PDB file of C-alpha atoms in Angstrom:
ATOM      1  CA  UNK A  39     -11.835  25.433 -11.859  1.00 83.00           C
ATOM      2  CA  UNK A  40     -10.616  22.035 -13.207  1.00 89.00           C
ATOM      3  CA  UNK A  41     -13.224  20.129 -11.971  1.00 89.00           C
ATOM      4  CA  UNK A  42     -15.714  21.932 -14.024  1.00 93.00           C
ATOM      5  CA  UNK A  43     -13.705  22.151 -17.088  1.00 95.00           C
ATOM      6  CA  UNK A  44     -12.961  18.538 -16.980  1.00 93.00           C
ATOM      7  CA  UNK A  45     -17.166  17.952 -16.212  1.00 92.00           C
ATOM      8  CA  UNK A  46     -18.098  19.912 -19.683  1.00 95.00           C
ATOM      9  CA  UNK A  47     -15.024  18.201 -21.229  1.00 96.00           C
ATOM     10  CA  UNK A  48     -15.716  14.698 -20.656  1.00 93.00           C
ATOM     11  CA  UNK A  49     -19.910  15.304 -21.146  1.00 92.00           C
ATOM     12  CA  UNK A  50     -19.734  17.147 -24.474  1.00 95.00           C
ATOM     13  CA  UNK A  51     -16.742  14.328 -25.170  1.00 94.00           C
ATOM     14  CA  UNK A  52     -19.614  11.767 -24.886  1.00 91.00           C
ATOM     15  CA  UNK A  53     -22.772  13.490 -26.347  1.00 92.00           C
ATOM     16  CA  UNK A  54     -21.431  15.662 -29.111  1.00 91.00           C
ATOM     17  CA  UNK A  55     -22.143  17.228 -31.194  1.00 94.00           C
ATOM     18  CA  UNK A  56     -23.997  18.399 -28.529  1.00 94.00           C
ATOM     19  CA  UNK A  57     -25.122  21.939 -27.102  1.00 91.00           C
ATOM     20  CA  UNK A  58     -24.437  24.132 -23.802  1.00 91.00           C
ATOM     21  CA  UNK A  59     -28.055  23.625 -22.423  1.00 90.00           C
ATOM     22  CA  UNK A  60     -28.391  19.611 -22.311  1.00 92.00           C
ATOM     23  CA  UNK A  61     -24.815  19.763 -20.750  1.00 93.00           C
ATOM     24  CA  UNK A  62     -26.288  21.856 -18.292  1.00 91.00           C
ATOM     25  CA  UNK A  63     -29.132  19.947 -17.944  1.00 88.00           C
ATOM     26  CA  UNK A  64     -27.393  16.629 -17.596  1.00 87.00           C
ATOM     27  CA  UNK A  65     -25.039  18.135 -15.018  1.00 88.00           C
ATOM     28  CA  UNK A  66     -27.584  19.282 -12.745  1.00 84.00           C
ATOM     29  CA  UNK A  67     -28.725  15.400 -12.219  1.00 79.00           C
ATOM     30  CA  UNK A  68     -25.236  15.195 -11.080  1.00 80.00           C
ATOM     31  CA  UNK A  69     -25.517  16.708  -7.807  1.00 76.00           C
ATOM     32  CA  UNK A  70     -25.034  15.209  -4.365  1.00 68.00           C
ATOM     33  CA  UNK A  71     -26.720  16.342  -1.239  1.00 67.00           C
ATOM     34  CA  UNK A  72     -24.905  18.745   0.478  1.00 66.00           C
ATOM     35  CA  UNK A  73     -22.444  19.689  -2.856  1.00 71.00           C
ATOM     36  CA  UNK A  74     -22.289  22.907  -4.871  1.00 73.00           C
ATOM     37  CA  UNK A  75     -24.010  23.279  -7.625  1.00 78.00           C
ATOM     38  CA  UNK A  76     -22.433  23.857 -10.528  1.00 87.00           C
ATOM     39  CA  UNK A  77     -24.202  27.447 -12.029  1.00 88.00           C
ATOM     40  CA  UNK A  78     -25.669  27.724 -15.410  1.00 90.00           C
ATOM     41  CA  UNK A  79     -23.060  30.649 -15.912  1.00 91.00           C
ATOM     42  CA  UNK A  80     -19.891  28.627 -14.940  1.00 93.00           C
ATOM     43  CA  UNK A  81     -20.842  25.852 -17.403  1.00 94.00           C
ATOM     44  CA  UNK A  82     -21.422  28.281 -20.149  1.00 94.00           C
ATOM     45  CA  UNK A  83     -18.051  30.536 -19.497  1.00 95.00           C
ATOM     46  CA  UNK A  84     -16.592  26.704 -19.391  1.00 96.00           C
ATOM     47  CA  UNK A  85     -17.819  26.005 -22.921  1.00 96.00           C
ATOM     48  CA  UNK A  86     -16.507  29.256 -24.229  1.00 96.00           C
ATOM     49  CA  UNK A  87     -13.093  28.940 -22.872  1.00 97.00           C
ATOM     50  CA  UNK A  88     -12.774  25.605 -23.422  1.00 97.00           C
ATOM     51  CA  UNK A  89     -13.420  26.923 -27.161  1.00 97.00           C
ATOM     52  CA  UNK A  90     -10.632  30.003 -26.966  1.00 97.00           C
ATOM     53  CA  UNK A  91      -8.504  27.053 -25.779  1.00 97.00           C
ATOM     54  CA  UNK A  92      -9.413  25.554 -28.707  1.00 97.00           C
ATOM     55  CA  UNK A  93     -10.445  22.194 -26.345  1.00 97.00           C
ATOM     56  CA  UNK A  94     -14.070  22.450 -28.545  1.00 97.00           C
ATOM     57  CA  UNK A  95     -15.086  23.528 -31.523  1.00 97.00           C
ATOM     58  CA  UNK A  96     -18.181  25.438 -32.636  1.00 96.00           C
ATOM     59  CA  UNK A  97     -20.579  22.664 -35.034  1.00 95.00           C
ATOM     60  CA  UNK A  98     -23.509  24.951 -35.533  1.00 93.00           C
ATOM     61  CA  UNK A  99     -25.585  27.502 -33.912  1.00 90.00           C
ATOM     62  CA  UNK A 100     -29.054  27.746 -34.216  1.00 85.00           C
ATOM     63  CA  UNK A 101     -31.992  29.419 -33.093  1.00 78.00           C
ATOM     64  CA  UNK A 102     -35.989  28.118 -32.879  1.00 74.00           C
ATOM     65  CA  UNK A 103     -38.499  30.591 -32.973  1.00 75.00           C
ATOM     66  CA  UNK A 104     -38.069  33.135 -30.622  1.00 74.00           C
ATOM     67  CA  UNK A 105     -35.684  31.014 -28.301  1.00 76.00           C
ATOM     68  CA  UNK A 106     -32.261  32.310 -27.363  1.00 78.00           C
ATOM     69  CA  UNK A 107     -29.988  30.859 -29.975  1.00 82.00           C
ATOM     70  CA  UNK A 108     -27.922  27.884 -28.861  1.00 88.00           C
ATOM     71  CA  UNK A 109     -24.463  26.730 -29.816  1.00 93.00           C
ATOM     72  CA  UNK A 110     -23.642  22.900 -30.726  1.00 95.00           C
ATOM     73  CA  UNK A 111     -20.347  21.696 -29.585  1.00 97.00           C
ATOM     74  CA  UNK A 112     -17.527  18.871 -30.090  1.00 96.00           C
ATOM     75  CA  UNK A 113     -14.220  17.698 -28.486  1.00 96.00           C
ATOM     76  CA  UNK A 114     -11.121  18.710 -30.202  1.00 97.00           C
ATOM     77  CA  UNK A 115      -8.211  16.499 -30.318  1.00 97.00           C
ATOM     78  CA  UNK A 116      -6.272  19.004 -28.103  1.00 97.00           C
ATOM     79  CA  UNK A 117      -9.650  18.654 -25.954  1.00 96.00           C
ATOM     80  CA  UNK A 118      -9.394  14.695 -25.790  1.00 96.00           C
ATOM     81  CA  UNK A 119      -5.533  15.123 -24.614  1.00 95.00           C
ATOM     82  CA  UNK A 120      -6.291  17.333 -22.183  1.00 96.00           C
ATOM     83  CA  UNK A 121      -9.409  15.537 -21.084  1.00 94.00           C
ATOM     84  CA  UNK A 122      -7.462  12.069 -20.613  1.00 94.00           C
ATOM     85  CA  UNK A 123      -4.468  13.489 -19.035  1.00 93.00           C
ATOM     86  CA  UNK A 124      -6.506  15.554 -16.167  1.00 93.00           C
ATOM     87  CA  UNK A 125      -8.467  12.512 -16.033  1.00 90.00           C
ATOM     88  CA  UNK A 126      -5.730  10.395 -15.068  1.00 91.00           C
ATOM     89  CA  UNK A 127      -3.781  12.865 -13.097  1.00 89.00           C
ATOM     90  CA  UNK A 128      -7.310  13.298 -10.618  1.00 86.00           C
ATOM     91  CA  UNK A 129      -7.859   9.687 -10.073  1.00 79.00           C
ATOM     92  CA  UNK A 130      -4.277   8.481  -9.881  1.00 83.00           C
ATOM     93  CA  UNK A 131      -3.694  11.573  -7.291  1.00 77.00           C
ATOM     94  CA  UNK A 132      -4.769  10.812  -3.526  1.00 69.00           C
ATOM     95  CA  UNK A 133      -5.454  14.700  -2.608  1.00 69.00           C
ATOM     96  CA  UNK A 134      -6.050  16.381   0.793  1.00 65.00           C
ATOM     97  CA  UNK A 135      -9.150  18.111   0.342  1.00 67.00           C
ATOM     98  CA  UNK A 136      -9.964  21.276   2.906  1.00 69.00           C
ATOM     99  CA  UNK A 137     -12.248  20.248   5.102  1.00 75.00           C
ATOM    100  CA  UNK A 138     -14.030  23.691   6.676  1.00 80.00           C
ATOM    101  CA  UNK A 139     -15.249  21.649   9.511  1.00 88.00           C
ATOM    102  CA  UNK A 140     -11.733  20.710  10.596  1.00 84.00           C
ATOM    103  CA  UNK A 141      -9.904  23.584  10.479  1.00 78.00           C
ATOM    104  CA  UNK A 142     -12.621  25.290  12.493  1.00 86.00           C
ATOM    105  CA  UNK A 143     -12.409  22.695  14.899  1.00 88.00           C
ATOM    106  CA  UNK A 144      -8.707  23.055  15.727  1.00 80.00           C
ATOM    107  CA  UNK A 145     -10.568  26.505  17.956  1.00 82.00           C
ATOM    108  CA  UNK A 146     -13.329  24.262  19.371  1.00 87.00           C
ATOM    109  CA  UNK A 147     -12.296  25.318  23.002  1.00 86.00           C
ATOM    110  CA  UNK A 148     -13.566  28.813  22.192  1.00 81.00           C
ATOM    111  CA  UNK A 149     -16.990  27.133  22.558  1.00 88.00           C
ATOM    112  CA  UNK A 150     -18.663  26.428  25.698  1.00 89.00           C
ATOM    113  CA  UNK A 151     -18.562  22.417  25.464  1.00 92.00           C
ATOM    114  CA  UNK A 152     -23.037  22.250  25.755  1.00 92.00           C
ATOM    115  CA  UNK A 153     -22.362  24.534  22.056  1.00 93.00           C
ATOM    116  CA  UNK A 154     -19.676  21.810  21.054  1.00 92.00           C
ATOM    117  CA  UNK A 155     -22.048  18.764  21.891  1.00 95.00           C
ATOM    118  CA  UNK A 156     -24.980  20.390  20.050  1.00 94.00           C
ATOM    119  CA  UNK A 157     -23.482  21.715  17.070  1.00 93.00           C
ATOM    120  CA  UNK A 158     -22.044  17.538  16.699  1.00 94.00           C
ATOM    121  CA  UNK A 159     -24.949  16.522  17.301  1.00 95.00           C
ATOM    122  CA  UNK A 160     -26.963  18.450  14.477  1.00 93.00           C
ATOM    123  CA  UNK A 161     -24.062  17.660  11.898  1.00 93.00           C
ATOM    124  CA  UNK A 162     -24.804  14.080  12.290  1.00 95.00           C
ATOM    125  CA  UNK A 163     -28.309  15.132  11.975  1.00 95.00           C
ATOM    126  CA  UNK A 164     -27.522  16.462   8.499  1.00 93.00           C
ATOM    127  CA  UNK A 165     -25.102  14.276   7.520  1.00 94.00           C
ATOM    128  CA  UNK A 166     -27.633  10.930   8.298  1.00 95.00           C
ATOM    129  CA  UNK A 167     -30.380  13.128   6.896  1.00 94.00           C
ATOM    130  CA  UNK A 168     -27.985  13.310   3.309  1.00 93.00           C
ATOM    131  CA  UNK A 169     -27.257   9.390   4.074  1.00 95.00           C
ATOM    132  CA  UNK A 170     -31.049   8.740   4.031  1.00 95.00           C
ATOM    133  CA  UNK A 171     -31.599  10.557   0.394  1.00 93.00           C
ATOM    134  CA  UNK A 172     -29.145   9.138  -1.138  1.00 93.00           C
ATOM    135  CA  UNK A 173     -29.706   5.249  -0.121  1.00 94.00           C
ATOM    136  CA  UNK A 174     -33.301   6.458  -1.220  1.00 93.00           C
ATOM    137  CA  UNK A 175     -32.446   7.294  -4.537  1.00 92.00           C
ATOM    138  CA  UNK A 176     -29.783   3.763  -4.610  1.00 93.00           C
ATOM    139  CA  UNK A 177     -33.267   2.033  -4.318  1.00 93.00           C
ATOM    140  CA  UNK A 178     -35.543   4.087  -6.688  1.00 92.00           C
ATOM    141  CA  UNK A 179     -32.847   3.697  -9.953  1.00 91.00           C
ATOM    142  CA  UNK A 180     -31.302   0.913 -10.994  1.00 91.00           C
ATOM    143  CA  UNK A 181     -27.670   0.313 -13.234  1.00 91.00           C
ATOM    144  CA  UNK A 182     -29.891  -1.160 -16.285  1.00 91.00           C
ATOM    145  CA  UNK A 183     -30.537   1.534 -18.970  1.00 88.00           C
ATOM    146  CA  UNK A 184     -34.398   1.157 -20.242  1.00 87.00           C
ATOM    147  CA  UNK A 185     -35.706   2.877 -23.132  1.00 89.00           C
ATOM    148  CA  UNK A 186     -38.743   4.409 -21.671  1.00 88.00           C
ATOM    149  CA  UNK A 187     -37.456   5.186 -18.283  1.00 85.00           C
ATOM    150  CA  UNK A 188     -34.224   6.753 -18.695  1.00 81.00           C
ATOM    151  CA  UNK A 189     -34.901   8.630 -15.458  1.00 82.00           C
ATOM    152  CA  UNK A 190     -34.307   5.488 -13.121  1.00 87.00           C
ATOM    153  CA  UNK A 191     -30.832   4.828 -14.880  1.00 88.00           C
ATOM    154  CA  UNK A 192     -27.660   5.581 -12.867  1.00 88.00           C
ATOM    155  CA  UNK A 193     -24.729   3.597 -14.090  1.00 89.00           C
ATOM    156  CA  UNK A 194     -22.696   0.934 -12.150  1.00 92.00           C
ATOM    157  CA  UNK A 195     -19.720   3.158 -11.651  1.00 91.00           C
ATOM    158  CA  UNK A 196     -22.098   5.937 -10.186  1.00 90.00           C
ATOM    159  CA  UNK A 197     -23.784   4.127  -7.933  1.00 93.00           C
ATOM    160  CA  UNK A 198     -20.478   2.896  -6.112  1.00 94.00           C
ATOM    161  CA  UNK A 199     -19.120   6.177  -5.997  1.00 91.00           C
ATOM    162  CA  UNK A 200     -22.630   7.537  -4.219  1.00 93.00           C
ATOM    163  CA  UNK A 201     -22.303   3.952  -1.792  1.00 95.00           C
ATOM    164  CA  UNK A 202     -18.455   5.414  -1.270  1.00 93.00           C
ATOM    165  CA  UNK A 203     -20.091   8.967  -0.013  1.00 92.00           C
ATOM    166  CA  UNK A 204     -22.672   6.769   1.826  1.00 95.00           C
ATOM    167  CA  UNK A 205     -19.904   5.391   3.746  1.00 95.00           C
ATOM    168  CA  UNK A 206     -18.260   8.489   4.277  1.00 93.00           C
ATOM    169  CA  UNK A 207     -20.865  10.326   5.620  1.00 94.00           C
ATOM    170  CA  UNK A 208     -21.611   7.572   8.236  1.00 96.00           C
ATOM    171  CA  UNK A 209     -18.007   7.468   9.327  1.00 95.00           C
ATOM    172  CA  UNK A 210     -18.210  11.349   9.821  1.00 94.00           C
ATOM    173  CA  UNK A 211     -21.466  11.321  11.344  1.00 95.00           C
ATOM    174  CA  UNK A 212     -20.690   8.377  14.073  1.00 96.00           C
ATOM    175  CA  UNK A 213     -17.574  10.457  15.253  1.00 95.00           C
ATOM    176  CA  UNK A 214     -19.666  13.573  15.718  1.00 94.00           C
ATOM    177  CA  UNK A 215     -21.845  11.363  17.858  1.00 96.00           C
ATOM    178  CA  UNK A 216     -19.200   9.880  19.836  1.00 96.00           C
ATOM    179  CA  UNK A 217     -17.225  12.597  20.202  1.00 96.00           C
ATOM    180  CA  UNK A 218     -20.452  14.551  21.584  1.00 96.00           C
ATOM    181  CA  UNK A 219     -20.766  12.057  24.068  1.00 96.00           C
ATOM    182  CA  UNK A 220     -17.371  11.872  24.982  1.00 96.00           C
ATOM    183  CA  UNK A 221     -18.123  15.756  25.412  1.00 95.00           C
ATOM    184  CA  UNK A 222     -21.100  15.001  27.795  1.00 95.00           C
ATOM    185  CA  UNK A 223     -19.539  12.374  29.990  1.00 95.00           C
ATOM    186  CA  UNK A 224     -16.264  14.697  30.452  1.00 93.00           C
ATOM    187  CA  UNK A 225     -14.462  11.980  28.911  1.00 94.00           C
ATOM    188  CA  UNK A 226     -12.915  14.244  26.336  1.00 93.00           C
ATOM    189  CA  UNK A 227     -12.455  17.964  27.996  1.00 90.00           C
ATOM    190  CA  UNK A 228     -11.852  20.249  25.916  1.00 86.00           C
ATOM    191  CA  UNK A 229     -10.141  22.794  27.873  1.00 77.00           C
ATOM    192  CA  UNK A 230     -10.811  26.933  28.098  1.00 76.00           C
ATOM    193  CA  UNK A 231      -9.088  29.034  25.902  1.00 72.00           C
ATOM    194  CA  UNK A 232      -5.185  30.471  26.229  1.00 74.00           C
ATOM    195  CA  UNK A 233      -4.358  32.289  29.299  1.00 80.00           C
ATOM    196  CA  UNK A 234      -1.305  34.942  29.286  1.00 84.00           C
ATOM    197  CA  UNK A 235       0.660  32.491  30.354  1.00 85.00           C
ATOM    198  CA  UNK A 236       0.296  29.319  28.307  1.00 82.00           C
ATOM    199  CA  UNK A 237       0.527  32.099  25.567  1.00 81.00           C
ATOM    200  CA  UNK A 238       3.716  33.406  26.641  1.00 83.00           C
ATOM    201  CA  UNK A 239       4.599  29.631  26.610  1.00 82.00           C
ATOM    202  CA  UNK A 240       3.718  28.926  23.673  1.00 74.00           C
ATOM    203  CA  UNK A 241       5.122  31.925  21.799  1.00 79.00           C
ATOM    204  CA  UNK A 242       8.674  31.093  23.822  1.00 80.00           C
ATOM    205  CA  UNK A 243       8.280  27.406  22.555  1.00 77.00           C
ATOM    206  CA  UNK A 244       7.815  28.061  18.878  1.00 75.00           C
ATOM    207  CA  UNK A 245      10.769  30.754  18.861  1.00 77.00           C
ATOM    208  CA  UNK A 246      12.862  27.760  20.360  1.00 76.00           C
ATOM    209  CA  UNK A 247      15.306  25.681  17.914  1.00 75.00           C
ATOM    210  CA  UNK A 248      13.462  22.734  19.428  1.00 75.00           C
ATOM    211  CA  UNK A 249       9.983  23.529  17.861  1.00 70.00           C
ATOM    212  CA  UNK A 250      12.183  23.750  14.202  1.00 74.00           C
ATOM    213  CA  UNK A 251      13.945  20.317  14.819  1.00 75.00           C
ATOM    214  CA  UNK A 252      10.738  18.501  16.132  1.00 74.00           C
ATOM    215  CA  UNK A 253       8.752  20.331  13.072  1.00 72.00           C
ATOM    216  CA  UNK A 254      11.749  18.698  10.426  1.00 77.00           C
ATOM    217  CA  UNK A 255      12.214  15.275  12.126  1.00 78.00           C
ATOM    218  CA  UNK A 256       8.125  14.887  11.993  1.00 73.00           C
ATOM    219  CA  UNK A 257       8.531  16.172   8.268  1.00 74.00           C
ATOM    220  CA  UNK A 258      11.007  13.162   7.669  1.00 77.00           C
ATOM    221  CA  UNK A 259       9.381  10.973   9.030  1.00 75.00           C
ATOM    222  CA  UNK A 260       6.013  11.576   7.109  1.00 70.00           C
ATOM    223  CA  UNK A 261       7.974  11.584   3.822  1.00 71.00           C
ATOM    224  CA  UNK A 262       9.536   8.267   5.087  1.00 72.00           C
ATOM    225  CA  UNK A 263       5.920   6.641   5.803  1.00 67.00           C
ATOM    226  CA  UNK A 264       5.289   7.395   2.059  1.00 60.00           C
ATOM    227  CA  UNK A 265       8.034   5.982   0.609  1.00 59.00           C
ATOM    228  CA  UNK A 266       8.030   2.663   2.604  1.00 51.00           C
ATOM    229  CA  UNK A 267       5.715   0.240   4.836  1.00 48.00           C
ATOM    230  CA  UNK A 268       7.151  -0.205   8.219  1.00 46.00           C
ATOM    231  CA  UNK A 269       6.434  -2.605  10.937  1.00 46.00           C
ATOM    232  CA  UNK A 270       4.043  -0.614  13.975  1.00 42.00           C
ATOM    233  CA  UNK A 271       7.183  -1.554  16.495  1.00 46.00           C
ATOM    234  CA  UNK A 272       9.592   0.531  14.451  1.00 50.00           C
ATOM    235  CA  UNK A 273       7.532   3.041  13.762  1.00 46.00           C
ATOM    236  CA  UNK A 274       6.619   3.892  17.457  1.00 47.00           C
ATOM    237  CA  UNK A 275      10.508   3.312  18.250  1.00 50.00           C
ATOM    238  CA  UNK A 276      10.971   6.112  15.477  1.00 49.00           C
ATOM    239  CA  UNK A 277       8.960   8.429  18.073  1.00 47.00           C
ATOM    240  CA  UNK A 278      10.821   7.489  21.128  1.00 47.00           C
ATOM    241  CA  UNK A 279       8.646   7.596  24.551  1.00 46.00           C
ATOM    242  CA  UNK A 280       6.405  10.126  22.769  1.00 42.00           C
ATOM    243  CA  UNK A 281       4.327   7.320  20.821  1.00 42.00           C
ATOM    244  CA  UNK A 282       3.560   4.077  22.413  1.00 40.00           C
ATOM    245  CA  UNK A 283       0.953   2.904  19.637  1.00 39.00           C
ATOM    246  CA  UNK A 284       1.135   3.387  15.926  1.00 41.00           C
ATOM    247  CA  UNK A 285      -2.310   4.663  16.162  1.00 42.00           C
ATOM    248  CA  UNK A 286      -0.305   7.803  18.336  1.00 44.00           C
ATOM    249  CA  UNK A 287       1.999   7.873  15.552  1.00 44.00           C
ATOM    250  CA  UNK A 288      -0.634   8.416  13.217  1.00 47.00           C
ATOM    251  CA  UNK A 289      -2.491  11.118  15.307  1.00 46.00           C
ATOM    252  CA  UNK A 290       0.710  12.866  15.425  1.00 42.00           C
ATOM    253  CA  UNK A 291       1.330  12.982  11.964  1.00 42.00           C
ATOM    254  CA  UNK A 292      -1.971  14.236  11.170  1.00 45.00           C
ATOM    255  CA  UNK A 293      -1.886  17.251  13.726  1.00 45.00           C
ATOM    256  CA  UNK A 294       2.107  18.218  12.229  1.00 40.00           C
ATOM    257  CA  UNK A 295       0.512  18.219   8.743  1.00 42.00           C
ATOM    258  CA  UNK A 296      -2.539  20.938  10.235  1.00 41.00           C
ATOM    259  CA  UNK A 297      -0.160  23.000  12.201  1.00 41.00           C
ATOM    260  CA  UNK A 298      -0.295  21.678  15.333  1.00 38.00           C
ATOM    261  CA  UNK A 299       2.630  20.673  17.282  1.00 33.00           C
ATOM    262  CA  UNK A 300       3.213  19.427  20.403  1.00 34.00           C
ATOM    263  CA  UNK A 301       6.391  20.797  22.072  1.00 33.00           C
ATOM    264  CA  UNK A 302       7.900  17.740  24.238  1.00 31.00           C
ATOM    265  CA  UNK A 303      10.999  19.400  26.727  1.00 32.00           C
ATOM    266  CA  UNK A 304      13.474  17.868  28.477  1.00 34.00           C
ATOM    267  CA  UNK A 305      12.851  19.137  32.662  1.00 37.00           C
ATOM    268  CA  UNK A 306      16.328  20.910  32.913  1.00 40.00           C
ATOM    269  CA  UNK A 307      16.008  22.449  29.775  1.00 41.00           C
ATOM    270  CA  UNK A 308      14.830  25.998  31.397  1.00 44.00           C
ATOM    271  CA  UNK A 309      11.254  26.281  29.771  1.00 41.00           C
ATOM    272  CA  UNK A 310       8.016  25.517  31.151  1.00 41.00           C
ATOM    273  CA  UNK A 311       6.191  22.430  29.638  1.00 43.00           C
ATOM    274  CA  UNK A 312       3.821  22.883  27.156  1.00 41.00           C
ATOM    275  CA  UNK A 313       3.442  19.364  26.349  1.00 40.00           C
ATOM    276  CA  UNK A 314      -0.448  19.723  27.418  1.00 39.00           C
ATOM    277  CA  UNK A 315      -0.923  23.076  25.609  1.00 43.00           C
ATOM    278  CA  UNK A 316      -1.713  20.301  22.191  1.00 47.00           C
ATOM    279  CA  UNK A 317      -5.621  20.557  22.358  1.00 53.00           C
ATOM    280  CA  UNK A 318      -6.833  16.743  22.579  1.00 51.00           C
ATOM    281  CA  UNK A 319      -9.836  17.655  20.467  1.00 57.00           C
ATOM    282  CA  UNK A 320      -7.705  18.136  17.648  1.00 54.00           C
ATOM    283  CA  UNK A 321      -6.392  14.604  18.409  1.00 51.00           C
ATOM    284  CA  UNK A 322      -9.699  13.511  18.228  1.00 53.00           C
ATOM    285  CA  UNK A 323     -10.529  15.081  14.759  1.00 57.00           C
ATOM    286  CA  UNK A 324      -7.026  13.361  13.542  1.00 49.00           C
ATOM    287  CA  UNK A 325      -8.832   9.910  14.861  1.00 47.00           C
ATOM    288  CA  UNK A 326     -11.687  10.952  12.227  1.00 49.00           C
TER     289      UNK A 326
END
């Protein structure tokens, strides 16, 4: 995995000569609530490929008393290209990360909607639980490095990137609340599942050359948002009577990028409408 590779790179890049176990043990400190872990095992298999690559280079290894022998290592030139390069390439790069949550929640109807408002309603639970360590440990440590109590240091560029999850996790949290409520007061309905016939619907919708063109002119006009900033009137007037607000617009976008379409027919065009077939829940995890 490159994250992992680029981890061991960049640590033994700033503490070599320096060997597989303080890596590790810096690493763990690394760890947010609610994140991975990176294992003792997939650091080590990191060092050794990153070795074979010929990223690192072998110093020393050396063994104290009975203790396990342990292997010093140092960044290679090829290592230091490689290391700057995915560095750049990662922070430079605005990536769509999969989100297991949303995808899952494209089905929410399956669910009975008191299911739907309490599993919301615990995952704000969490997520304000992992919002209240984490300000916790923003208090306890400060960005000033003092000898003598190195464990309270966590430098400047850390802390804003554990303020940016802070903020993250709110924003995720106050939707699941809201959206639970909007649950509760029937606000939002989620729907019951697919009968036969919206099924049959459907499946005669996406066969249609209509579901192809509306699947390419969405396509366009996603790569068009990216290449230019437009005015909110011209992009709803890009939609037609399908978008009134650019906010629509952006919902829209969203839901073509997951798989979701919405098939908009003309009356006379000899196929039941499935305009309302679009699950508004997965509108409202666009919102998000």
């Amino acid at each position: 995995m490159w994250s992992t590779r680029l981890l061991v790179l960049g640590l033994v890049r700033w503490l070599g000569p320096v060997h597989g176990y303080l890596v590790r043990r810096e690493l763990d400190t690394w760890r947010m609530p609610g994140k991975a872990e990176i294992g003792a095992g997939s650091i080590y298999h990191a060092l050794k490929k990153l070795t074979a690559d010929g990223r690192l280079e072998v110093v020393a290894t050396e063994s104290v008393d009975a203790r396990p022998a342990r292997t010093t290592y140092r960044i290679t030139a090829s290592g230091e290209a490689e290391f700057q390069r995915t560095l750049r390439e990662k922070l430079w790069d605005v990536a769509g990360g999969e989100d297991p949550f949303s995808t899952a929640w494209a089905f929410a109807q399956v669910l009975t909607p008191a299911e739907n408002i309490a599993l919301l309603r615990q995952r704000a639970e969490v997520l304000f639980s992992r919002i209240e360590q984490v300000t916790a440990l923003l208090a306890a440590t400060t960005p000033e490095f003092i000898p003598g109590d190195e464990g309270a240091f966590v430098p400047a560029h850390a802390r804003a990137m554990m303020k940016r999850q802070i903020d993250l996790w709110i924003t995720d949290a106050e939707w699941c609340e809201e959206t639970a409520g909007r649950i509760e007061t029937g606000d939002l309905v989620l729907g019951p599942e697919l009968d036969a016939e919206h099924a049959a619907q459907w499946r005669e919708a996406i066969k249609g050359d209509r579901f192809i063109d509306n699947a390419r002119d969405r396509q366009a006009l996603i790569e068009e948002l990216t290449g230019e900033d437009l005015a909110a009137d011209d992009l709803n007037g890009r939609l037609g009577g399908d978008a009134k607000k650019s906010t629509t617009l952006l919902m829209e976008t969203l839901q073509t990028l997951s798989g979701l379409y919405r098939f908009v027919r003309a009356p006379d065009d000899g196929v039941a409408p499935v305009s309302d077939m679009r699950p508004l829940h997965c509108g409202t995890c666009a919102r998000f």
